[in-house]
PDB file of C-alpha atoms in Angstrom:
ATOM      1  CA  GLU R   1     116.003   7.721  53.496  1.00 94.00           C
ATOM      2  CA  VAL R   2     113.736  10.853  54.143  1.00 96.00           C
ATOM      3  CA  GLN R   3     114.945  13.352  56.719  1.00 97.00           C
ATOM      4  CA  LEU R   4     113.557  16.719  58.101  1.00 97.00           C
ATOM      5  CA  VAL R   5     115.581  18.669  60.452  1.00 98.00           C
ATOM      6  CA  GLU R   6     114.187  21.705  61.730  1.00 98.00           C
ATOM      7  CA  SER R   7     116.011  24.679  63.323  1.00 98.00           C
ATOM      8  CA  GLY R   8     115.681  28.334  64.285  1.00 98.00           C
ATOM      9  CA  GLY R   9     113.765  27.790  67.595  1.00 98.00           C
ATOM     10  CA  GLY R  10     114.825  29.803  70.847  1.00 98.00           C
ATOM     11  CA  LEU R  11     113.716  32.049  73.433  1.00 98.00           C
ATOM     12  CA  VAL R  12     112.148  35.415  72.395  1.00 98.00           C
ATOM     13  CA  GLN R  13     110.270  37.986  74.009  1.00 98.00           C
ATOM     14  CA  ALA R  14     106.475  38.719  73.177  1.00 98.00           C
ATOM     15  CA  GLY R  15     106.411  40.859  70.144  1.00 98.00           C
ATOM     16  CA  GLY R  16     109.389  39.380  68.830  1.00 98.00           C
ATOM     17  CA  SER R  17     110.175  37.254  65.569  1.00 98.00           C
ATOM     18  CA  LEU R  18     111.802  34.138  64.610  1.00 98.00           C
ATOM     19  CA  ARG R  19     112.649  32.252  61.523  1.00 98.00           C
ATOM     20  CA  LEU R  20     112.437  28.386  61.633  1.00 98.00           C
ATOM     21  CA  SER R  21     113.931  26.411  58.701  1.00 98.00           C
ATOM     22  CA  CYS R  22     113.034  22.767  57.687  1.00 98.00           C
ATOM     23  CA  ALA R  23     115.851  21.141  55.595  1.00 98.00           C
ATOM     24  CA  ILE R  24     114.599  18.316  53.580  1.00 97.00           C
ATOM     25  CA  SER R  25     116.624  15.259  52.216  1.00 96.00           C
ATOM     26  CA  GLY R  26     115.916  12.142  50.709  1.00 96.00           C
ATOM     27  CA  PHE R  27     112.415  12.999  49.571  1.00 95.00           C
ATOM     28  CA  ALA R  28     111.156  12.411  46.026  1.00 93.00           C
ATOM     29  CA  SER R  29     107.544  13.065  45.018  1.00 93.00           C
ATOM     30  CA  ARG R  30     106.203  10.136  42.976  1.00 93.00           C
ATOM     31  CA  TYR R  31     103.366  12.466  41.908  1.00 91.00           C
ATOM     32  CA  ASP R  32     104.888  15.846  41.532  1.00 90.00           C
ATOM     33  CA  ASP R  33     102.305  16.861  44.073  1.00 94.00           C
ATOM     34  CA  TYR R  34     103.279  17.151  47.707  1.00 95.00           C
ATOM     35  CA  ALA R  35     102.609  19.295  50.884  1.00 96.00           C
ATOM     36  CA  ILE R  36     104.953  20.795  53.639  1.00 96.00           C
ATOM     37  CA  GLY R  37     103.254  21.533  56.739  1.00 97.00           C
ATOM     38  CA  TRP R  38     104.240  23.492  60.151  1.00 98.00           C
ATOM     39  CA  PHE R  39     102.879  22.051  63.212  1.00 98.00           C
ATOM     40  CA  ARG R  40     103.478  22.860  66.719  1.00 98.00           C
ATOM     41  CA  GLN R  41     102.773  20.950  70.101  1.00 98.00           C
ATOM     42  CA  ALA R  42     102.655  22.476  73.429  1.00 97.00           C
ATOM     43  CA  PRO R  43     102.791  20.590  76.617  1.00 93.00           C
ATOM     44  CA  GLY R  44      99.614  18.632  77.360  1.00 95.00           C
ATOM     45  CA  LYS R  45      98.079  19.594  74.198  1.00 97.00           C
ATOM     46  CA  GLU R  46      97.628  17.894  70.685  1.00 97.00           C
ATOM     47  CA  ARG R  47      99.921  18.669  67.862  1.00 97.00           C
ATOM     48  CA  GLU R  48      98.279  21.020  65.636  1.00 97.00           C
ATOM     49  CA  GLY R  49      98.980  22.716  62.246  1.00 97.00           C
ATOM     50  CA  VAL R  50     100.042  26.067  61.783  1.00 98.00           C
ATOM     51  CA  ALA R  51     100.646  26.518  58.324  1.00 98.00           C
ATOM     52  CA  CYS R  52     101.407  24.489  54.965  1.00 97.00           C
ATOM     53  CA  MET R  53     102.441  25.022  51.420  1.00 96.00           C
ATOM     54  CA  SER R  54     101.338  22.920  48.386  1.00 95.00           C
ATOM     55  CA  SER R  55     103.908  22.213  45.829  1.00 93.00           C
ATOM     56  CA  VAL R  56     101.030  22.308  43.004  1.00 91.00           C
ATOM     57  CA  ASP R  57     100.719  26.024  42.786  1.00 90.00           C
ATOM     58  CA  GLY R  58     102.862  27.342  45.754  1.00 91.00           C
ATOM     59  CA  SER R  59      99.659  28.213  47.670  1.00 93.00           C
ATOM     60  CA  THR R  60      99.564  28.281  51.316  1.00 96.00           C
ATOM     61  CA  ASP R  61      97.280  28.044  54.347  1.00 97.00           C
ATOM     62  CA  TYR R  62      97.396  29.108  57.904  1.00 98.00           C
ATOM     63  CA  THR R  63      95.520  28.364  61.023  1.00 97.00           C
ATOM     64  CA  ASP R  64      93.556  31.271  62.115  1.00 97.00           C
ATOM     65  CA  SER R  65      95.830  32.141  65.067  1.00 97.00           C
ATOM     66  CA  ALA R  66      98.800  32.410  62.553  1.00 97.00           C
ATOM     67  CA  LYS R  67      97.321  34.453  59.798  1.00 97.00           C
ATOM     68  CA  GLY R  68      98.796  38.129  59.614  1.00 97.00           C
ATOM     69  CA  ARG R  69     101.441  36.958  61.777  1.00 98.00           C
ATOM     70  CA  PHE R  70     103.593  33.959  60.287  1.00 98.00           C
ATOM     71  CA  ILE R  71     104.459  33.490  56.777  1.00 98.00           C
ATOM     72  CA  VAL R  72     105.609  30.120  55.042  1.00 97.00           C
ATOM     73  CA  SER R  73     107.881  30.182  52.290  1.00 96.00           C
ATOM     74  CA  SER R  74     110.268  27.882  50.363  1.00 95.00           C
ATOM     75  CA  ASP R  75     113.837  27.737  48.931  1.00 93.00           C
ATOM     76  CA  ASN R  76     113.761  24.787  46.323  1.00 88.00           C
ATOM     77  CA  ALA R  77     117.337  25.167  45.418  1.00 89.00           C
ATOM     78  CA  LYS R  78     118.089  24.535  49.169  1.00 91.00           C
ATOM     79  CA  ASN R  79     114.940  22.086  49.630  1.00 93.00           C
ATOM     80  CA  THR R  80     113.966  24.157  52.670  1.00 96.00           C
ATOM     81  CA  LEU R  81     110.836  25.321  53.989  1.00 96.00           C
ATOM     82  CA  TYR R  82     110.648  28.248  56.238  1.00 98.00           C
ATOM     83  CA  LEU R  83     108.250  29.665  58.689  1.00 98.00           C
ATOM     84  CA  GLN R  84     108.787  33.390  59.451  1.00 98.00           C
ATOM     85  CA  MET R  85     106.900  33.995  62.722  1.00 98.00           C
ATOM     86  CA  ASN R  86     106.245  37.789  63.951  1.00 98.00           C
ATOM     87  CA  ASN R  87     104.595  39.567  66.703  1.00 98.00           C
ATOM     88  CA  LEU R  88     105.167  36.200  68.606  1.00 98.00           C
ATOM     89  CA  LYS R  89     102.638  35.782  71.695  1.00 98.00           C
ATOM     90  CA  PRO R  90     103.273  33.500  74.804  1.00 97.00           C
ATOM     91  CA  GLU R  91     100.760  31.108  73.505  1.00 97.00           C
ATOM     92  CA  ASP R  92     102.901  30.334  70.523  1.00 98.00           C
ATOM     93  CA  THR R  93     105.222  28.533  72.964  1.00 98.00           C
ATOM     94  CA  ALA R  94     105.402  24.862  71.514  1.00 98.00           C
ATOM     95  CA  VAL R  95     107.693  22.458  69.840  1.00 98.00           C
ATOM     96  CA  TYR R  96     107.467  23.194  66.124  1.00 98.00           C
ATOM     97  CA  TYR R  97     107.658  20.281  63.576  1.00 98.00           C
ATOM     98  CA  CYS R  98     107.572  20.022  59.826  1.00 98.00           C
ATOM     99  CA  ALA R  99     106.209  17.190  57.935  1.00 98.00           C
ATOM    100  CA  VAL R 100     105.781  16.316  54.245  1.00 97.00           C
ATOM    101  CA  GLN R 101     103.184  14.382  52.651  1.00 97.00           C
ATOM    102  CA  ASP R 102     103.066  13.156  49.039  1.00 96.00           C
ATOM    103  CA  ASN R 103      99.882  13.084  46.998  1.00 93.00           C
ATOM    104  CA  PRO R 104      98.217  14.931  49.518  1.00 93.00           C
ATOM    105  CA  PRO R 105      94.236  16.094  49.381  1.00 90.00           C
ATOM    106  CA  GLY R 106      93.949  19.575  47.903  1.00 83.00           C
ATOM    107  CA  PRO R 107      95.127  22.147  47.034  1.00 81.00           C
ATOM    108  CA  PRO R 108      94.609  23.747  49.607  1.00 91.00           C
ATOM    109  CA  CYS R 109      97.306  21.953  51.704  1.00 95.00           C
ATOM    110  CA  PRO R 110      96.006  20.091  54.860  1.00 95.00           C
ATOM    111  CA  LEU R 111      96.649  21.596  58.006  1.00 96.00           C
ATOM    112  CA  ASP R 112      95.248  18.590  59.802  1.00 95.00           C
ATOM    113  CA  LYS R 113      98.112  16.247  60.993  1.00 95.00           C
ATOM    114  CA  TYR R 114      95.902  13.059  60.089  1.00 95.00           C
ATOM    115  CA  TYR R 115      96.399  13.796  56.523  1.00 95.00           C
ATOM    116  CA  TYR R 116     100.450  13.173  56.794  1.00 96.00           C
ATOM    117  CA  THR R 117     100.126   9.387  56.684  1.00 89.00           C
ATOM    118  CA  ASP R 118     103.456   9.036  54.790  1.00 90.00           C
ATOM    119  CA  ASN R 119     104.947   9.704  58.549  1.00 90.00           C
ATOM    120  CA  PHE R 120     107.759  11.984  57.445  1.00 96.00           C
ATOM    121  CA  TRP R 121     108.205  14.283  60.602  1.00 97.00           C
ATOM    122  CA  GLY R 122     111.325  16.203  61.817  1.00 97.00           C
ATOM    123  CA  GLN R 123     112.381  16.074  65.453  1.00 97.00           C
ATOM    124  CA  GLY R 124     111.263  19.579  66.255  1.00 98.00           C
ATOM    125  CA  THR R 125     112.317  22.681  67.085  1.00 98.00           C
ATOM    126  CA  GLN R 126     111.508  24.440  70.673  1.00 98.00           C
ATOM    127  CA  VAL R 127     110.088  27.915  70.502  1.00 98.00           C
ATOM    128  CA  THR R 128     109.754  29.758  73.780  1.00 98.00           C
ATOM    129  CA  VAL R 129     107.891  32.991  73.874  1.00 98.00           C
ATOM    130  CA  SER R 130     108.041  34.944  77.256  1.00 97.00           C
ATOM    131  CA  SER R 131     105.656  37.571  78.237  1.00 94.00           C
TER     132      SER R 131
END
């Protein structure tokens, strides 16, 4: 059974930082080609892609609002993906999810949730940024 568990969320003031973790277990790529993405969903809004990483070449991609502030990285020995979030803004407030997709299009890794058709998602972690 594939499991993704996010952690590291919390309450932080604007300008602060948080590091989210996504621990993945039970996943084995059939193609040696997979993508791991970070997504977020604010109340009343659709889930949107924030950042992702491709296993093929380690390349990453970010949504425009995350560029220059967020950094995605991985620790393959721990099967964990990280999202370092700096200079947080109130509009970053959302539940953050990670997802993994085998044999995705690209690279670059997809930021659109519709490409994550394997439906392997974590339960989410809340990030709240106060002004």
